[in-house]
CSV table of C-alpha atoms in Angstrom, one decimal:
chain,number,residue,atom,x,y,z
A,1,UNK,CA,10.2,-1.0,-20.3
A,2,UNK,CA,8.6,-3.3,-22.9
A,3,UNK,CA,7.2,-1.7,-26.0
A,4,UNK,CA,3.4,-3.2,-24.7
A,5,UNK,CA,3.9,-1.2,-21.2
A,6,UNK,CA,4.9,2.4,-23.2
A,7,UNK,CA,1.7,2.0,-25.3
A,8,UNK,CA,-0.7,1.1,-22.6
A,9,UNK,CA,0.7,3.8,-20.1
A,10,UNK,CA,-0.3,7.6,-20.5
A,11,UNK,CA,2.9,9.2,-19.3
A,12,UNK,CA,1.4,12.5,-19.4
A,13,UNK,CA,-1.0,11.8,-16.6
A,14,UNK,CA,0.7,11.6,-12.7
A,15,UNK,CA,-0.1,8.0,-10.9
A,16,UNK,CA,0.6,7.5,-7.3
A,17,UNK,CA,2.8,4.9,-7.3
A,18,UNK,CA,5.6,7.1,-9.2
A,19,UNK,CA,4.8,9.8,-7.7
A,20,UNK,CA,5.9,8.1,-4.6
A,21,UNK,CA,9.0,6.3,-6.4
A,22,UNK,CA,10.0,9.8,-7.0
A,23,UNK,CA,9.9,10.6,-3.1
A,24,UNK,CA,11.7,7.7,-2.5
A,25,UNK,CA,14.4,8.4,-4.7
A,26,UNK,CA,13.5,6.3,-7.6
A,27,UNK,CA,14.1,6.6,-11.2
A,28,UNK,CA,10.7,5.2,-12.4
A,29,UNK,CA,8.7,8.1,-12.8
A,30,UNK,CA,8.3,10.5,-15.3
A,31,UNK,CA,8.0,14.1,-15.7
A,32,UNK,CA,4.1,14.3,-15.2
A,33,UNK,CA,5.1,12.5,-11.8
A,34,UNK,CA,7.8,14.4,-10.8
A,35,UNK,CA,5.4,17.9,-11.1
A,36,UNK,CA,3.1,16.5,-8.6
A,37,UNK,CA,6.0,15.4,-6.2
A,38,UNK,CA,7.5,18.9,-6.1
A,39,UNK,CA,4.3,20.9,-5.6
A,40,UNK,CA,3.5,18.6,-2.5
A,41,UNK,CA,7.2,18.9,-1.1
A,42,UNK,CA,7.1,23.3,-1.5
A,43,UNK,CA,4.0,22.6,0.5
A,44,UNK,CA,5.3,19.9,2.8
A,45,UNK,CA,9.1,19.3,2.9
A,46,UNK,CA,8.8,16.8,5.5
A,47,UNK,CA,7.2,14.8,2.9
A,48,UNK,CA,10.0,12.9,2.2
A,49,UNK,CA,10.3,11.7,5.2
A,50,UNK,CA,6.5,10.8,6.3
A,51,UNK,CA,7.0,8.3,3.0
A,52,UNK,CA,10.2,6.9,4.6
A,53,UNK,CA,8.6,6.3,7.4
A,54,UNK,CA,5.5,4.8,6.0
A,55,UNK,CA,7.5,1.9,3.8
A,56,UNK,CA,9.4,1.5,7.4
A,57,UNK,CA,6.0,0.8,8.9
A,58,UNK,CA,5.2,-1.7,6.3
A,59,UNK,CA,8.1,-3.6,7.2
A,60,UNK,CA,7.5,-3.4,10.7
A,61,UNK,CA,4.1,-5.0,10.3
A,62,UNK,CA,5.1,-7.6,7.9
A,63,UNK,CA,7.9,-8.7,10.4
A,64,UNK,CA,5.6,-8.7,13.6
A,65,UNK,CA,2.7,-10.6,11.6
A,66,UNK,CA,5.4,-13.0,10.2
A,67,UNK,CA,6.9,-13.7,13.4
A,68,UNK,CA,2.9,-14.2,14.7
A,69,UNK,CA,2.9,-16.9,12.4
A,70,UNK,CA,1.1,-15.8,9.8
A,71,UNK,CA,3.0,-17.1,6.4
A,72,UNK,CA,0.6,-15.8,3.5
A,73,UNK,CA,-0.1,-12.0,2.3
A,74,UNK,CA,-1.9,-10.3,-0.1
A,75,UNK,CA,-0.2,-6.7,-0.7
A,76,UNK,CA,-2.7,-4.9,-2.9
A,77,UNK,CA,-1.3,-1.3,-3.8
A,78,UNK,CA,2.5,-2.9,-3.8
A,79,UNK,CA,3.9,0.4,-5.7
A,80,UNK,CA,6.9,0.3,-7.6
A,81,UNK,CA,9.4,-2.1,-5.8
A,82,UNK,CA,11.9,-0.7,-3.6
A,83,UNK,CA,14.3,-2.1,-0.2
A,84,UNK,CA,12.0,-3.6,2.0
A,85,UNK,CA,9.4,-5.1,0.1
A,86,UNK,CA,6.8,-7.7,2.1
A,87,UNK,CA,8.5,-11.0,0.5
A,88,UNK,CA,11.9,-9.6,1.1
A,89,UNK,CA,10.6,-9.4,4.7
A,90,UNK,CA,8.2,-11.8,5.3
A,91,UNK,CA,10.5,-15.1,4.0
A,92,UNK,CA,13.4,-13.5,6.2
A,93,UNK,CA,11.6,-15.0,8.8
A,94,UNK,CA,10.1,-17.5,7.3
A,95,UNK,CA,11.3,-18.8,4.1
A,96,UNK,CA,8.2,-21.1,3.4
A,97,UNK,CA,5.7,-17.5,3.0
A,98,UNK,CA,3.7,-16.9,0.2
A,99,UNK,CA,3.1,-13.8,-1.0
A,100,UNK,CA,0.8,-12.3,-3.9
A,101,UNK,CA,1.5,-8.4,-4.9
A,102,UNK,CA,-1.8,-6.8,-6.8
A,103,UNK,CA,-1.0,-3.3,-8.5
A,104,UNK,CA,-3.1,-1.8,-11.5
A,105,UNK,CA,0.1,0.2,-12.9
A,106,UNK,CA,1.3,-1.9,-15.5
A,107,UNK,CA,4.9,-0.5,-15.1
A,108,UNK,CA,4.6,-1.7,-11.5
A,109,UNK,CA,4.0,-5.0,-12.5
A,110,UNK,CA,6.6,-5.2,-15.0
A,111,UNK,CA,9.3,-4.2,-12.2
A,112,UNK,CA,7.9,-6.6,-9.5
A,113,UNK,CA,8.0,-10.0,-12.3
A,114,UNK,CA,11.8,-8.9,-12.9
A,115,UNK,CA,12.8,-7.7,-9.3
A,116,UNK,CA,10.6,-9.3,-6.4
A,117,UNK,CA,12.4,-12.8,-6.4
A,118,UNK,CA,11.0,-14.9,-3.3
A,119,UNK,CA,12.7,-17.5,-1.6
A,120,UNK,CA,12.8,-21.4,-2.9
A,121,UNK,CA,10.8,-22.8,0.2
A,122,UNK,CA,8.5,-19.9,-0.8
A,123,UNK,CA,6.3,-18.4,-3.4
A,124,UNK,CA,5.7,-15.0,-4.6
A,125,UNK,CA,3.2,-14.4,-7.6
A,126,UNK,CA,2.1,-10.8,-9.0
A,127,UNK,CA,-1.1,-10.1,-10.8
A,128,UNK,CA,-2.5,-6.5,-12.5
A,129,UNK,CA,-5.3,-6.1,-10.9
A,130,UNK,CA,-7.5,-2.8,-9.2
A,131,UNK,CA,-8.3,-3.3,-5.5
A,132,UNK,CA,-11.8,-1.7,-6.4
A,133,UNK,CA,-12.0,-5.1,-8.8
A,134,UNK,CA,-12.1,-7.6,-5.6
A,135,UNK,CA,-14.1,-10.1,-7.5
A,136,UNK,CA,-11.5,-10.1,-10.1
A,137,UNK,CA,-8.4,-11.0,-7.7
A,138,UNK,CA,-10.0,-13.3,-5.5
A,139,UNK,CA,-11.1,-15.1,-8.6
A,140,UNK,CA,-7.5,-15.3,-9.9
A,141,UNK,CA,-6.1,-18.6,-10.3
A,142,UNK,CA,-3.1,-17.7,-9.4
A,143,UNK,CA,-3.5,-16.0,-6.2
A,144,UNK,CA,-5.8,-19.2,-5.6
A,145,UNK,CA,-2.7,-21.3,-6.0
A,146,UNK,CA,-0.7,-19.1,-4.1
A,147,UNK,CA,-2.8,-18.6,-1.5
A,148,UNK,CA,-4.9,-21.2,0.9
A,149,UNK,CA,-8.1,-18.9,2.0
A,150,UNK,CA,-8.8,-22.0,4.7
A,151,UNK,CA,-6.1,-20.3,6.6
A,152,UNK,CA,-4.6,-17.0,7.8
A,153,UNK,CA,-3.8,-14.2,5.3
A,154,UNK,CA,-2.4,-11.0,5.8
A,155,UNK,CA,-4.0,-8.4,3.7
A,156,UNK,CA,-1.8,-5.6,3.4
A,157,UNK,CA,-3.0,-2.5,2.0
A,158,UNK,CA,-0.2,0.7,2.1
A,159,UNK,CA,-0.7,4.2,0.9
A,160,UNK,CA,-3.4,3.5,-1.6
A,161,UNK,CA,-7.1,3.8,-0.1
A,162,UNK,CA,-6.4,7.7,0.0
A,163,UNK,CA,-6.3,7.8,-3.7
A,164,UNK,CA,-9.9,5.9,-3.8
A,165,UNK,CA,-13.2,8.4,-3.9
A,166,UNK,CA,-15.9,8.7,-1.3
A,167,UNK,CA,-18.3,8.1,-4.2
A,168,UNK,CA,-15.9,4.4,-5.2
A,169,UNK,CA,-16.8,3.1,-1.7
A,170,UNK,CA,-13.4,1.5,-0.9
A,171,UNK,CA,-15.1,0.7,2.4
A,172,UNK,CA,-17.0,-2.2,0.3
A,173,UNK,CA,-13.8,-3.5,-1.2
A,174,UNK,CA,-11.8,-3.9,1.6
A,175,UNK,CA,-15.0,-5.8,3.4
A,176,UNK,CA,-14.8,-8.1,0.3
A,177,UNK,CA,-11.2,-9.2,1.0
A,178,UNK,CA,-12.2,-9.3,4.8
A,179,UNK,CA,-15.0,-11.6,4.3
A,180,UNK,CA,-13.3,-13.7,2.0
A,181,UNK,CA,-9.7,-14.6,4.7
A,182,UNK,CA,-10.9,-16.5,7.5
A,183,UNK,CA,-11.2,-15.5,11.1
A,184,UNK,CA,-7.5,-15.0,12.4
A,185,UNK,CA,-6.1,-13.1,9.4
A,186,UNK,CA,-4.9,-9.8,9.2
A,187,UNK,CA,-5.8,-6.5,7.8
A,188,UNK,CA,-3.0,-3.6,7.8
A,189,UNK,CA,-3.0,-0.3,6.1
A,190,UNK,CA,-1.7,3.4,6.2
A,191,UNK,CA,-4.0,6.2,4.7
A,192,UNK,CA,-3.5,10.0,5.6
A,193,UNK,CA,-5.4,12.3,7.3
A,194,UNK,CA,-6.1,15.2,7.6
A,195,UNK,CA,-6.5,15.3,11.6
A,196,UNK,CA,-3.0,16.5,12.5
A,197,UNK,CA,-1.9,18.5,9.8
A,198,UNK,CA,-5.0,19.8,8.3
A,199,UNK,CA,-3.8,23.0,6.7
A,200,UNK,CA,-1.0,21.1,4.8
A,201,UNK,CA,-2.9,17.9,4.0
A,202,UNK,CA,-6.0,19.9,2.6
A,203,UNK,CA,-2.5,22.0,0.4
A,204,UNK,CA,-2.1,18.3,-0.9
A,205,UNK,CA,-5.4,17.0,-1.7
A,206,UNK,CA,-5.8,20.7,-3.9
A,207,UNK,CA,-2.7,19.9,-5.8
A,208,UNK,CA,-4.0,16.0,-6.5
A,209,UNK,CA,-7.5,17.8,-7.5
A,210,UNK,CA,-6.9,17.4,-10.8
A,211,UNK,CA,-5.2,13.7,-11.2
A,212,UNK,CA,-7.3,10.7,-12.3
A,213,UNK,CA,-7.4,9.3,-8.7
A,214,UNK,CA,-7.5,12.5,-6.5
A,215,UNK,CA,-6.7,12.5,-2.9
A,216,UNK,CA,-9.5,11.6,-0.3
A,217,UNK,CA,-7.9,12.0,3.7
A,218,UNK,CA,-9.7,10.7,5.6
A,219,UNK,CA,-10.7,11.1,9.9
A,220,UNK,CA,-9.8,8.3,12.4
A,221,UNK,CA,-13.2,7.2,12.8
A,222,UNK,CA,-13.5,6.8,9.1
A,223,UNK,CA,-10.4,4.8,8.5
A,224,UNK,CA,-11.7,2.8,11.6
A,225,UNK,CA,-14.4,1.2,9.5
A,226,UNK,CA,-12.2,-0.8,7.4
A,227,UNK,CA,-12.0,-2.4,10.3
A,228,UNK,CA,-15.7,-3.7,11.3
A,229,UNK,CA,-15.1,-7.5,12.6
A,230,UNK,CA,-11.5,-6.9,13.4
A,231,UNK,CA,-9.7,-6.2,17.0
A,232,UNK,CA,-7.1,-3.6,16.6
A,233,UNK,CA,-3.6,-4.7,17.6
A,234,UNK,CA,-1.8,-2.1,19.6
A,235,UNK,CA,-1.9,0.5,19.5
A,236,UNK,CA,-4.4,0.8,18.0
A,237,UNK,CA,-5.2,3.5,15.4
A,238,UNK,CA,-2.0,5.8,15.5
A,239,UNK,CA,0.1,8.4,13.4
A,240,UNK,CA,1.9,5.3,11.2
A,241,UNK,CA,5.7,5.8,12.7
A,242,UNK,CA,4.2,5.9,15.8
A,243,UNK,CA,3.0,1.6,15.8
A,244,UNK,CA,5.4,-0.3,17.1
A,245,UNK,CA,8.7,1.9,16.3
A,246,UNK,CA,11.9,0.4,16.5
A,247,UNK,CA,14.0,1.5,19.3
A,248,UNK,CA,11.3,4.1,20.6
A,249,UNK,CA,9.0,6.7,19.5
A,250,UNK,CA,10.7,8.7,16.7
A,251,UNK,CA,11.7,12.2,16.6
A,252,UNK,CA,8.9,14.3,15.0
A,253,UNK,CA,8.0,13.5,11.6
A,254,UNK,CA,5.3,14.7,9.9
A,255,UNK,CA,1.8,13.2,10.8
A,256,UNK,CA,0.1,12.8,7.6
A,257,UNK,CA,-0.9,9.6,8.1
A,258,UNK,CA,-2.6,6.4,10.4
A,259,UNK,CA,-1.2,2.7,10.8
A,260,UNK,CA,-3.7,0.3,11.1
A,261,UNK,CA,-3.2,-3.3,12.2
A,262,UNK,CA,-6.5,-5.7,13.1
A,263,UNK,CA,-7.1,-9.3,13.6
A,264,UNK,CA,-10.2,-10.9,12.2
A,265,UNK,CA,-12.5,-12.0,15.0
């Protein structure tokens, strides 16, 4: 880590995206992290692998909307990188995809310019950006370059709307990126809920209380309004690891969470 990134970073204060590194068994984290990871997994031990399952999910939508045809994304939320990350993915299909990764954590950003390599044929760019801040990443030259609007785009949004306020209206700024792609692009996300496991999940959003972002579940018919002017692909709005699993539905795993696929109409 760069001298610029330890001054600008507030290690005393948990953020998401190492508090998930942690569950996946990641060393970017840091002790203010690592607190927050172990209260939710006394509460939840099956937390582990809900988070396992949900970076499996994002592969398995990147590789079905790759194989659609779709050859551009915008992954806003990308988290710290790990196996499986949408350019890794995406250009194994095809090599020629472009892909733009958005993440406000400053040490995310410095991992993905050193780690997320795309293809040749291909392009990957990375910006520091806040998904409440659509303006700001439309605007950016470089996703502009990266990305032709006049066509399809995948907008991939995993495991970070839940950490977004009622009162921030995330609803708004996903319906920015929508009307910005053009009709036959994609949205995809994963968000957790409290409609399966409530006593656990409302355990979780006590211990995330305090932290800067918080923890907002949200219902099915809530997380089905980031999808006004889309048609669901199937099937549908669904516990994450169960859309499209590999091989069959899996053996019980903790439902803490929908995955969300739509096509613009």
């Amino acid at each position: 880590m760069t001298k610029e990134i330890e001054h600008r970073i507030d290690t005393s204060v948990p953020h998401p995206a190492r508090v998930y590194d942690y569950w996946l068994g990641g060393k970017d984290n840091f002790e203010a992290d690592r607190v927050v990871a172990e209260m939710v997994l006394k509460t939840e031990p099956g937390m582990i692998e809900a988070v396992r399952e949900n970076r499996a999910f994002l592969g398995r939508v990147v590789r079905y909307l790759a194989e659609a045809g779709i050859s551009q994304f915008l992954d806003i939320g990308t988290g710290i990188p790990t196996q499986g990350n949408t350019h890794e993915v995406a250009q194994s299909v095809n090599p020629a995809a472009r892909i733009v990764y958005v993440d406000n954590d400053p040490i995310v950003m410095n991992h993905a310019r050193a780690l997320l390599r795309g293809s040749e044929e291909g392009r990957t760019t990375y910006i520091e950006a806040d998904l409440l801040e659509p303006e700001t990443i439309l605007g950016d030259r470089s996703v502009r370059d990266t990305l032709d609007f006049g066509k399809p785009i995948a907008v991939i949004i995993i495991g970070t709307l839940m950490h977004i306020r009622n009162e921030l209206d995330p609803w708004s700024a996903v319906k920015a990126f929508s009307a910005a792609v053009c009709p036959g692009s994609f949205l995809a996300l994963s968000h957790t809920t409290a409609d399966f496991e409530p006593e656990a999940m409302a355990a979780m959003a006590e211990i995330y209380r305090d932290t800067p972002t918080g923890m907002t579940h949200r219902s099915g018919p809530e997380i089905a309004r980031f999808f006004d002017g889309y048609a669901l692909v199937e099937p549908g709005l669904v516990v994450g690891h169960q859309w499209r699993p590999e091989g069959g539905v899996p053996k019980k795993v903790f439902a803490g969470g929908y995955g969300v696929v739509g096509r613009k109409l």
